mmCIF file with all atom_site columns, C-alpha atoms in Angstrom:
data_model
loop_
_atom_site.group_PDB
_atom_site.id
_atom_site.type_symbol
_atom_site.label_atom_id
_atom_site.label_alt_id
_atom_site.label_comp_id
_atom_site.label_asym_id
_atom_site.label_entity_id
_atom_site.label_seq_id
_atom_site.pdbx_PDB_ins_code
_atom_site.Cartn_x
_atom_site.Cartn_y
_atom_site.Cartn_z
_atom_site.occupancy
_atom_site.B_iso_or_equiv
_atom_site.pdbx_formal_charge
_atom_site.auth_seq_id
_atom_site.auth_comp_id
_atom_site.auth_asym_id
_atom_site.auth_atom_id
_atom_site.pdbx_PDB_model_num
ATOM 1   C CA . UNK A 1 1   ? 106.153 57.340 139.769 1.00 0.00 ? 1   UNK A CA 1
ATOM 2   C CA . UNK A 1 2   ? 109.498 58.131 141.405 1.00 0.00 ? 2   UNK A CA 1
ATOM 3   C CA . UNK A 1 3   ? 109.107 55.490 144.132 1.00 0.00 ? 3   UNK A CA 1
ATOM 4   C CA . UNK A 1 4   ? 107.628 52.616 142.107 1.00 0.00 ? 4   UNK A CA 1
ATOM 5   C CA . UNK A 1 5   ? 109.595 50.199 139.921 1.00 0.00 ? 5   UNK A CA 1
ATOM 6   C CA . UNK A 1 6   ? 111.243 53.182 138.107 1.00 0.00 ? 6   UNK A CA 1
ATOM 7   C CA . UNK A 1 7   ? 112.176 54.683 141.482 1.00 0.00 ? 7   UNK A CA 1
ATOM 8   C CA . UNK A 1 8   ? 113.891 51.489 142.514 1.00 0.00 ? 8   UNK A CA 1
ATOM 9   C CA . UNK A 1 9   ? 115.819 51.487 139.292 1.00 0.00 ? 9   UNK A CA 1
ATOM 10  C CA . UNK A 1 10  ? 116.724 55.140 139.841 1.00 0.00 ? 10  UNK A CA 1
ATOM 11  C CA . UNK A 1 11  ? 117.881 54.323 143.381 1.00 0.00 ? 11  UNK A CA 1
ATOM 12  C CA . UNK A 1 12  ? 120.143 51.622 141.952 1.00 0.00 ? 12  UNK A CA 1
ATOM 13  C CA . UNK A 1 13  ? 121.631 54.067 139.473 1.00 0.00 ? 13  UNK A CA 1
ATOM 14  C CA . UNK A 1 14  ? 122.191 56.705 142.150 1.00 0.00 ? 14  UNK A CA 1
ATOM 15  C CA . UNK A 1 15  ? 123.913 54.200 144.455 1.00 0.00 ? 15  UNK A CA 1
ATOM 16  C CA . UNK A 1 16  ? 126.132 53.024 141.613 1.00 0.00 ? 16  UNK A CA 1
ATOM 17  C CA . UNK A 1 17  ? 127.313 56.516 140.800 1.00 0.00 ? 17  UNK A CA 1
ATOM 18  C CA . UNK A 1 18  ? 129.988 58.030 142.948 1.00 0.00 ? 18  UNK A CA 1
ATOM 19  C CA . UNK A 1 19  ? 130.218 61.466 141.363 1.00 0.00 ? 19  UNK A CA 1
ATOM 20  C CA . UNK A 1 20  ? 130.670 64.151 143.950 1.00 0.00 ? 20  UNK A CA 1
ATOM 21  C CA . UNK A 1 21  ? 128.088 66.850 143.628 1.00 0.00 ? 21  UNK A CA 1
ATOM 22  C CA . UNK A 1 22  ? 125.390 64.455 142.442 1.00 0.00 ? 22  UNK A CA 1
ATOM 23  C CA . UNK A 1 23  ? 121.930 65.929 143.042 1.00 0.00 ? 23  UNK A CA 1
ATOM 24  C CA . UNK A 1 24  ? 118.725 64.027 142.346 1.00 0.00 ? 24  UNK A CA 1
ATOM 25  C CA . UNK A 1 25  ? 115.674 66.304 142.193 1.00 0.00 ? 25  UNK A CA 1
ATOM 26  C CA . UNK A 1 26  ? 112.502 64.386 143.155 1.00 0.00 ? 26  UNK A CA 1
ATOM 27  C CA . UNK A 1 27  ? 108.927 64.813 142.097 1.00 0.00 ? 27  UNK A CA 1
ATOM 28  C CA . UNK A 1 28  ? 105.782 63.643 143.798 1.00 0.00 ? 28  UNK A CA 1
ATOM 29  C CA . UNK A 1 29  ? 104.603 60.098 143.211 1.00 0.00 ? 29  UNK A CA 1
ATOM 30  C CA . UNK A 1 30  ? 102.321 59.796 140.190 1.00 0.00 ? 30  UNK A CA 1
ATOM 31  C CA . UNK A 1 31  ? 98.941  61.485 140.686 1.00 0.00 ? 31  UNK A CA 1
ATOM 32  C CA . UNK A 1 32  ? 99.741  62.864 144.144 1.00 0.00 ? 32  UNK A CA 1
ATOM 33  C CA . UNK A 1 33  ? 99.853  66.574 143.186 1.00 0.00 ? 33  UNK A CA 1
ATOM 34  C CA . UNK A 1 34  ? 96.459  66.151 141.488 1.00 0.00 ? 34  UNK A CA 1
ATOM 35  C CA . UNK A 1 35  ? 95.137  64.312 144.529 1.00 0.00 ? 35  UNK A CA 1
ATOM 36  C CA . UNK A 1 36  ? 96.319  67.124 146.807 1.00 0.00 ? 36  UNK A CA 1
ATOM 37  C CA . UNK A 1 37  ? 94.596  69.699 144.572 1.00 0.00 ? 37  UNK A CA 1
ATOM 38  C CA . UNK A 1 38  ? 91.382  67.587 144.650 1.00 0.00 ? 38  UNK A CA 1
ATOM 39  C CA . UNK A 1 39  ? 91.516  67.370 148.468 1.00 0.00 ? 39  UNK A CA 1
ATOM 40  C CA . UNK A 1 40  ? 91.860  71.158 148.671 1.00 0.00 ? 40  UNK A CA 1
ATOM 41  C CA . UNK A 1 41  ? 88.921  71.712 146.280 1.00 0.00 ? 41  UNK A CA 1
ATOM 42  C CA . UNK A 1 42  ? 86.770  69.175 148.191 1.00 0.00 ? 42  UNK A CA 1
ATOM 43  C CA . UNK A 1 43  ? 87.495  70.889 151.521 1.00 0.00 ? 43  UNK A CA 1
ATOM 44  C CA . UNK A 1 44  ? 86.789  74.315 150.085 1.00 0.00 ? 44  UNK A CA 1
ATOM 45  C CA . UNK A 1 45  ? 83.442  73.132 148.655 1.00 0.00 ? 45  UNK A CA 1
ATOM 46  C CA . UNK A 1 46  ? 82.355  71.363 151.839 1.00 0.00 ? 46  UNK A CA 1
ATOM 47  C CA . UNK A 1 47  ? 82.668  67.911 150.426 1.00 0.00 ? 47  UNK A CA 1
ATOM 48  C CA . UNK A 1 48  ? 83.989  64.970 152.338 1.00 0.00 ? 48  UNK A CA 1
ATOM 49  C CA . UNK A 1 49  ? 87.795  64.883 151.935 1.00 0.00 ? 49  UNK A CA 1
ATOM 50  C CA . UNK A 1 50  ? 88.889  62.479 154.760 1.00 0.00 ? 50  UNK A CA 1
ATOM 51  C CA . UNK A 1 51  ? 88.474  59.226 152.745 1.00 0.00 ? 51  UNK A CA 1
ATOM 52  C CA . UNK A 1 52  ? 90.805  60.448 149.994 1.00 0.00 ? 52  UNK A CA 1
ATOM 53  C CA . UNK A 1 53  ? 93.148  61.902 152.607 1.00 0.00 ? 53  UNK A CA 1
ATOM 54  C CA . UNK A 1 54  ? 93.284  58.582 154.339 1.00 0.00 ? 54  UNK A CA 1
ATOM 55  C CA . UNK A 1 55  ? 93.891  56.716 151.095 1.00 0.00 ? 55  UNK A CA 1
ATOM 56  C CA . UNK A 1 56  ? 96.753  59.064 150.233 1.00 0.00 ? 56  UNK A CA 1
ATOM 57  C CA . UNK A 1 57  ? 98.271  58.577 153.644 1.00 0.00 ? 57  UNK A CA 1
ATOM 58  C CA . UNK A 1 58  ? 97.957  54.801 153.355 1.00 0.00 ? 58  UNK A CA 1
ATOM 59  C CA . UNK A 1 59  ? 99.610  54.861 149.923 1.00 0.00 ? 59  UNK A CA 1
ATOM 60  C CA . UNK A 1 60  ? 102.616 56.728 151.335 1.00 0.00 ? 60  UNK A CA 1
ATOM 61  C CA . UNK A 1 61  ? 102.741 54.544 154.464 1.00 0.00 ? 61  UNK A CA 1
ATOM 62  C CA . UNK A 1 62  ? 102.782 51.388 152.327 1.00 0.00 ? 62  UNK A CA 1
ATOM 63  C CA . UNK A 1 63  ? 105.515 52.818 150.176 1.00 0.00 ? 63  UNK A CA 1
ATOM 64  C CA . UNK A 1 64  ? 107.586 53.722 153.234 1.00 0.00 ? 64  UNK A CA 1
ATOM 65  C CA . UNK A 1 65  ? 107.197 50.178 154.640 1.00 0.00 ? 65  UNK A CA 1
ATOM 66  C CA . UNK A 1 66  ? 108.306 48.681 151.335 1.00 0.00 ? 66  UNK A CA 1
ATOM 67  C CA . UNK A 1 67  ? 111.233 51.015 150.672 1.00 0.00 ? 67  UNK A CA 1
ATOM 68  C CA . UNK A 1 68  ? 112.812 51.400 154.109 1.00 0.00 ? 68  UNK A CA 1
ATOM 69  C CA . UNK A 1 69  ? 111.756 48.582 156.429 1.00 0.00 ? 69  UNK A CA 1
ATOM 70  C CA . UNK A 1 70  ? 114.612 49.290 158.843 1.00 0.00 ? 70  UNK A CA 1
ATOM 71  C CA . UNK A 1 71  ? 113.550 52.888 159.300 1.00 0.00 ? 71  UNK A CA 1
ATOM 72  C CA . UNK A 1 72  ? 109.846 52.140 159.211 1.00 0.00 ? 72  UNK A CA 1
ATOM 73  C CA . UNK A 1 73  ? 108.858 53.344 162.710 1.00 0.00 ? 73  UNK A CA 1
ATOM 74  C CA . UNK A 1 74  ? 110.559 56.725 162.414 1.00 0.00 ? 74  UNK A CA 1
ATOM 75  C CA . UNK A 1 75  ? 109.393 57.160 158.856 1.00 0.00 ? 75  UNK A CA 1
ATOM 76  C CA . UNK A 1 76  ? 105.809 56.223 159.674 1.00 0.00 ? 76  UNK A CA 1
ATOM 77  C CA . UNK A 1 77  ? 105.841 58.647 162.623 1.00 0.00 ? 77  UNK A CA 1
ATOM 78  C CA . UNK A 1 78  ? 107.079 61.412 160.306 1.00 0.00 ? 78  UNK A CA 1
ATOM 79  C CA . UNK A 1 79  ? 104.405 60.620 157.704 1.00 0.00 ? 79  UNK A CA 1
ATOM 80  C CA . UNK A 1 80  ? 101.677 60.573 160.396 1.00 0.00 ? 80  UNK A CA 1
ATOM 81  C CA . UNK A 1 81  ? 102.767 64.006 161.521 1.00 0.00 ? 81  UNK A CA 1
ATOM 82  C CA . UNK A 1 82  ? 102.896 65.277 157.917 1.00 0.00 ? 82  UNK A CA 1
ATOM 83  C CA . UNK A 1 83  ? 99.347  64.016 157.226 1.00 0.00 ? 83  UNK A CA 1
ATOM 84  C CA . UNK A 1 84  ? 97.978  65.451 160.499 1.00 0.00 ? 84  UNK A CA 1
ATOM 85  C CA . UNK A 1 85  ? 99.343  68.840 159.450 1.00 0.00 ? 85  UNK A CA 1
ATOM 86  C CA . UNK A 1 86  ? 97.699  68.385 156.050 1.00 0.00 ? 86  UNK A CA 1
ATOM 87  C CA . UNK A 1 87  ? 94.401  67.533 157.776 1.00 0.00 ? 87  UNK A CA 1
ATOM 88  C CA . UNK A 1 88  ? 94.714  70.698 159.844 1.00 0.00 ? 88  UNK A CA 1
ATOM 89  C CA . UNK A 1 89  ? 95.177  72.755 156.682 1.00 0.00 ? 89  UNK A CA 1
ATOM 90  C CA . UNK A 1 90  ? 92.218  71.059 155.049 1.00 0.00 ? 90  UNK A CA 1
ATOM 91  C CA . UNK A 1 91  ? 90.019  71.686 158.069 1.00 0.00 ? 91  UNK A CA 1
ATOM 92  C CA . UNK A 1 92  ? 90.924  75.345 157.948 1.00 0.00 ? 92  UNK A CA 1
ATOM 93  C CA . UNK A 1 93  ? 90.107  75.459 154.213 1.00 0.00 ? 93  UNK A CA 1
ATOM 94  C CA . UNK A 1 94  ? 86.728  73.834 155.004 1.00 0.00 ? 94  UNK A CA 1
ATOM 95  C CA . UNK A 1 95  ? 85.930  76.457 157.657 1.00 0.00 ? 95  UNK A CA 1
ATOM 96  C CA . UNK A 1 96  ? 86.960  79.340 155.418 1.00 0.00 ? 96  UNK A CA 1
ATOM 97  C CA . UNK A 1 97  ? 85.268  77.938 152.338 1.00 0.00 ? 97  UNK A CA 1
ATOM 98  C CA . UNK A 1 98  ? 88.043  79.101 150.069 1.00 0.00 ? 98  UNK A CA 1
ATOM 99  C CA . UNK A 1 99  ? 91.764  78.595 150.396 1.00 0.00 ? 99  UNK A CA 1
ATOM 100 C CA . UNK A 1 100 ? 94.191  81.473 149.887 1.00 0.00 ? 100 UNK A CA 1
ATOM 101 C CA . UNK A 1 101 ? 97.056  81.149 147.433 1.00 0.00 ? 101 UNK A CA 1
ATOM 102 C CA . UNK A 1 102 ? 99.627  80.456 150.199 1.00 0.00 ? 102 UNK A CA 1
ATOM 103 C CA . UNK A 1 103 ? 97.574  77.538 151.500 1.00 0.00 ? 103 UNK A CA 1
ATOM 104 C CA . UNK A 1 104 ? 96.994  76.075 148.058 1.00 0.00 ? 104 UNK A CA 1
ATOM 105 C CA . UNK A 1 105 ? 100.719 76.251 147.241 1.00 0.00 ? 105 UNK A CA 1
ATOM 106 C CA . UNK A 1 106 ? 101.738 74.815 150.563 1.00 0.00 ? 106 UNK A CA 1
ATOM 107 C CA . UNK A 1 107 ? 99.443  71.816 150.072 1.00 0.00 ? 107 UNK A CA 1
ATOM 108 C CA . UNK A 1 108 ? 100.349 71.332 146.395 1.00 0.00 ? 108 UNK A CA 1
ATOM 109 C CA . UNK A 1 109 ? 104.050 70.959 147.167 1.00 0.00 ? 109 UNK A CA 1
ATOM 110 C CA . UNK A 1 110 ? 103.720 68.302 149.828 1.00 0.00 ? 110 UNK A CA 1
ATOM 111 C CA . UNK A 1 111 ? 104.083 65.334 147.411 1.00 0.00 ? 111 UNK A CA 1
ATOM 112 C CA . UNK A 1 112 ? 107.627 66.328 146.563 1.00 0.00 ? 112 UNK A CA 1
ATOM 113 C CA . UNK A 1 113 ? 108.578 66.656 150.210 1.00 0.00 ? 113 UNK A CA 1
ATOM 114 C CA . UNK A 1 114 ? 107.166 63.163 150.938 1.00 0.00 ? 114 UNK A CA 1
ATOM 115 C CA . UNK A 1 115 ? 108.805 61.520 147.913 1.00 0.00 ? 115 UNK A CA 1
ATOM 116 C CA . UNK A 1 116 ? 112.172 63.021 148.645 1.00 0.00 ? 116 UNK A CA 1
ATOM 117 C CA . UNK A 1 117 ? 112.015 61.832 152.259 1.00 0.00 ? 117 UNK A CA 1
ATOM 118 C CA . UNK A 1 118 ? 110.968 58.328 151.204 1.00 0.00 ? 118 UNK A CA 1
ATOM 119 C CA . UNK A 1 119 ? 113.714 58.091 148.529 1.00 0.00 ? 119 UNK A CA 1
ATOM 120 C CA . UNK A 1 120 ? 116.283 59.369 151.004 1.00 0.00 ? 120 UNK A CA 1
ATOM 121 C CA . UNK A 1 121 ? 115.260 56.735 153.592 1.00 0.00 ? 121 UNK A CA 1
ATOM 122 C CA . UNK A 1 122 ? 115.387 54.024 150.899 1.00 0.00 ? 122 UNK A CA 1
ATOM 123 C CA . UNK A 1 123 ? 118.899 55.033 149.842 1.00 0.00 ? 123 UNK A CA 1
ATOM 124 C CA . UNK A 1 124 ? 120.045 55.162 153.435 1.00 0.00 ? 124 UNK A CA 1
ATOM 125 C CA . UNK A 1 125 ? 118.617 51.636 154.029 1.00 0.00 ? 125 UNK A CA 1
ATOM 126 C CA . UNK A 1 126 ? 120.840 50.501 151.132 1.00 0.00 ? 126 UNK A CA 1
ATOM 127 C CA . UNK A 1 127 ? 123.925 52.142 152.569 1.00 0.00 ? 127 UNK A CA 1
ATOM 128 C CA . UNK A 1 128 ? 123.828 55.366 150.593 1.00 0.00 ? 128 UNK A CA 1
ATOM 129 C CA . UNK A 1 129 ? 125.078 58.569 152.188 1.00 0.00 ? 129 UNK A CA 1
ATOM 130 C CA . UNK A 1 130 ? 122.927 61.399 150.917 1.00 0.00 ? 130 UNK A CA 1
ATOM 131 C CA . UNK A 1 131 ? 121.904 64.755 152.287 1.00 0.00 ? 131 UNK A CA 1
ATOM 132 C CA . UNK A 1 132 ? 118.225 65.632 152.144 1.00 0.00 ? 132 UNK A CA 1
ATOM 133 C CA . UNK A 1 133 ? 117.626 69.112 150.735 1.00 0.00 ? 133 UNK A CA 1
ATOM 134 C CA . UNK A 1 134 ? 114.165 70.683 151.200 1.00 0.00 ? 134 UNK A CA 1
ATOM 135 C CA . UNK A 1 135 ? 114.080 73.477 148.649 1.00 0.00 ? 135 UNK A CA 1
ATOM 136 C CA . UNK A 1 136 ? 111.377 75.300 150.754 1.00 0.00 ? 136 UNK A CA 1
ATOM 137 C CA . UNK A 1 137 ? 114.262 76.253 153.065 1.00 0.00 ? 137 UNK A CA 1
ATOM 138 C CA . UNK A 1 138 ? 116.850 77.228 150.446 1.00 0.00 ? 138 UNK A CA 1
ATOM 139 C CA . UNK A 1 139 ? 115.346 78.270 147.097 1.00 0.00 ? 139 UNK A CA 1
ATOM 140 C CA . UNK A 1 140 ? 114.025 81.787 147.557 1.00 0.00 ? 140 UNK A CA 1
ATOM 141 C CA . UNK A 1 141 ? 111.748 83.042 144.835 1.00 0.00 ? 141 UNK A CA 1
ATOM 142 C CA . UNK A 1 142 ? 109.525 86.026 144.023 1.00 0.00 ? 142 UNK A CA 1
ATOM 143 C CA . UNK A 1 143 ? 106.404 86.038 141.881 1.00 0.00 ? 143 UNK A CA 1
ATOM 144 C CA . UNK A 1 144 ? 106.888 87.794 138.589 1.00 0.00 ? 144 UNK A CA 1
ATOM 145 C CA . UNK A 1 145 ? 104.950 88.329 135.377 1.00 0.00 ? 145 UNK A CA 1
ATOM 146 C CA . UNK A 1 146 ? 106.392 85.272 133.740 1.00 0.00 ? 146 UNK A CA 1
ATOM 147 C CA . UNK A 1 147 ? 106.188 83.015 136.843 1.00 0.00 ? 147 UNK A CA 1
ATOM 148 C CA . UNK A 1 148 ? 108.694 82.943 139.693 1.00 0.00 ? 148 UNK A CA 1
ATOM 149 C CA . UNK A 1 149 ? 112.108 84.514 139.644 1.00 0.00 ? 149 UNK A CA 1
ATOM 150 C CA . UNK A 1 150 ? 114.894 83.107 141.808 1.00 0.00 ? 150 UNK A CA 1
ATOM 151 C CA . UNK A 1 151 ? 116.529 85.437 144.324 1.00 0.00 ? 151 UNK A CA 1
ATOM 152 C CA . UNK A 1 152 ? 119.986 84.128 143.531 1.00 0.00 ? 152 UNK A CA 1
ATOM 153 C CA . UNK A 1 153 ? 122.063 86.012 146.132 1.00 0.00 ? 153 UNK A CA 1
ATOM 154 C CA . UNK A 1 154 ? 119.741 84.907 148.976 1.00 0.00 ? 154 UNK A CA 1
ATOM 155 C CA . UNK A 1 155 ? 119.467 81.379 147.620 1.00 0.00 ? 155 UNK A CA 1
ATOM 156 C CA . UNK A 1 156 ? 123.262 81.005 147.216 1.00 0.00 ? 156 UNK A CA 1
ATOM 157 C CA . UNK A 1 157 ? 123.853 82.228 150.746 1.00 0.00 ? 157 UNK A CA 1
ATOM 158 C CA . UNK A 1 158 ? 121.244 79.773 152.117 1.00 0.00 ? 158 UNK A CA 1
ATOM 159 C CA . UNK A 1 159 ? 122.766 76.950 150.115 1.00 0.00 ? 159 UNK A CA 1
ATOM 160 C CA . UNK A 1 160 ? 126.272 77.728 151.333 1.00 0.00 ? 160 UNK A CA 1
ATOM 161 C CA . UNK A 1 161 ? 125.048 77.636 154.921 1.00 0.00 ? 161 UNK A CA 1
ATOM 162 C CA . UNK A 1 162 ? 123.172 74.428 154.349 1.00 0.00 ? 162 UNK A CA 1
ATOM 163 C CA . UNK A 1 163 ? 126.134 72.873 152.610 1.00 0.00 ? 163 UNK A CA 1
ATOM 164 C CA . UNK A 1 164 ? 128.351 73.622 155.616 1.00 0.00 ? 164 UNK A CA 1
ATOM 165 C CA . UNK A 1 165 ? 125.871 71.652 157.807 1.00 0.00 ? 165 UNK A CA 1
ATOM 166 C CA . UNK A 1 166 ? 125.408 68.866 155.186 1.00 0.00 ? 166 UNK A CA 1
ATOM 167 C CA . UNK A 1 167 ? 128.776 67.789 153.847 1.00 0.00 ? 167 UNK A CA 1
ATOM 168 C CA . UNK A 1 168 ? 127.663 64.644 152.012 1.00 0.00 ? 168 UNK A CA 1
ATOM 169 C CA . UNK A 1 169 ? 128.884 64.518 148.435 1.00 0.00 ? 169 UNK A CA 1
ATOM 170 C CA . UNK A 1 170 ? 125.473 63.588 147.068 1.00 0.00 ? 170 UNK A CA 1
ATOM 171 C CA . UNK A 1 171 ? 121.941 64.803 147.815 1.00 0.00 ? 171 UNK A CA 1
ATOM 172 C CA . UNK A 1 172 ? 118.313 64.247 147.255 1.00 0.00 ? 172 UNK A CA 1
ATOM 173 C CA . UNK A 1 173 ? 116.360 67.455 146.685 1.00 0.00 ? 173 UNK A CA 1
ATOM 174 C CA . UNK A 1 174 ? 112.713 68.370 146.426 1.00 0.00 ? 174 UNK A CA 1
ATOM 175 C CA . UNK A 1 175 ? 111.544 69.684 143.069 1.00 0.00 ? 175 UNK A CA 1
ATOM 176 C CA . UNK A 1 176 ? 108.587 72.005 142.492 1.00 0.00 ? 176 UNK A CA 1
ATOM 177 C CA . UNK A 1 177 ? 108.752 73.713 145.898 1.00 0.00 ? 177 UNK A CA 1
ATOM 178 C CA . UNK A 1 178 ? 110.515 76.882 147.063 1.00 0.00 ? 178 UNK A CA 1
ATOM 179 C CA . UNK A 1 179 ? 110.277 79.650 149.619 1.00 0.00 ? 179 UNK A CA 1
ATOM 180 C CA . UNK A 1 180 ? 108.396 82.772 148.662 1.00 0.00 ? 180 UNK A CA 1
ATOM 181 C CA . UNK A 1 181 ? 109.402 86.368 149.390 1.00 0.00 ? 181 UNK A CA 1
ATOM 182 C CA . UNK A 1 182 ? 107.072 86.262 152.426 1.00 0.00 ? 182 UNK A CA 1
ATOM 183 C CA . UNK A 1 183 ? 108.990 83.313 153.836 1.00 0.00 ? 183 UNK A CA 1
ATOM 184 C CA . UNK A 1 184 ? 106.103 80.905 153.182 1.00 0.00 ? 184 UNK A CA 1
ATOM 185 C CA . UNK A 1 185 ? 106.312 77.669 151.158 1.00 0.00 ? 185 UNK A CA 1
ATOM 186 C CA . UNK A 1 186 ? 105.432 78.193 147.490 1.00 0.00 ? 186 UNK A CA 1
ATOM 187 C CA . UNK A 1 187 ? 105.625 76.263 144.248 1.00 0.00 ? 187 UNK A CA 1
ATOM 188 C CA . UNK A 1 188 ? 107.478 76.854 140.982 1.00 0.00 ? 188 UNK A CA 1
ATOM 189 C CA . UNK A 1 189 ? 104.440 75.993 138.857 1.00 0.00 ? 189 UNK A CA 1
ATOM 190 C CA . UNK A 1 190 ? 103.656 72.766 137.020 1.00 0.00 ? 190 UNK A CA 1
ATOM 191 C CA . UNK A 1 191 ? 106.832 71.567 135.279 1.00 0.00 ? 191 UNK A CA 1
ATOM 192 C CA . UNK A 1 192 ? 108.619 74.525 136.955 1.00 0.00 ? 192 UNK A CA 1
ATOM 193 C CA . UNK A 1 193 ? 111.349 72.360 138.471 1.00 0.00 ? 193 UNK A CA 1
ATOM 194 C CA . UNK A 1 194 ? 113.103 72.292 135.129 1.00 0.00 ? 194 UNK A CA 1
#
């Protein structure tokens, strides 16, 4: 659980280190990816998904309040917007009765986005200067026979542009997520962040 007790220990280690170029790649909190998959399946099958959606939102809201009390209002507003967008996707899945692959992948990768933002806010509340890298904007991939293949030239160019706008020596990055050849959010596959 990146933002539980282990996450607080990790945050301490990150703040102690002063190595330039330090990048911490963040996963979703424990069980969140499975919960997102279950929400998608429930919506597709016409089952009630709102109670589990609300519980997941509350879990992240509590974590945000605990980790970054000084930034709580802004962080809570961001989380509320994120969860409203998720609800919109789930409502569309319920209407269609079956989610397409792009929708499933977009939903699956949200846990990493949320965790990275929460850890980033926590580090900032403790005086850390970190950039926040959303791999959905920079890591360009294409589906292949053996999983996804990185489009290195395009990804390097996107990273160079991002780096120019984000000069911090250290950064928090989302794992598991990327940008597909169609420009839509995608995932690297379970354990694909390695």
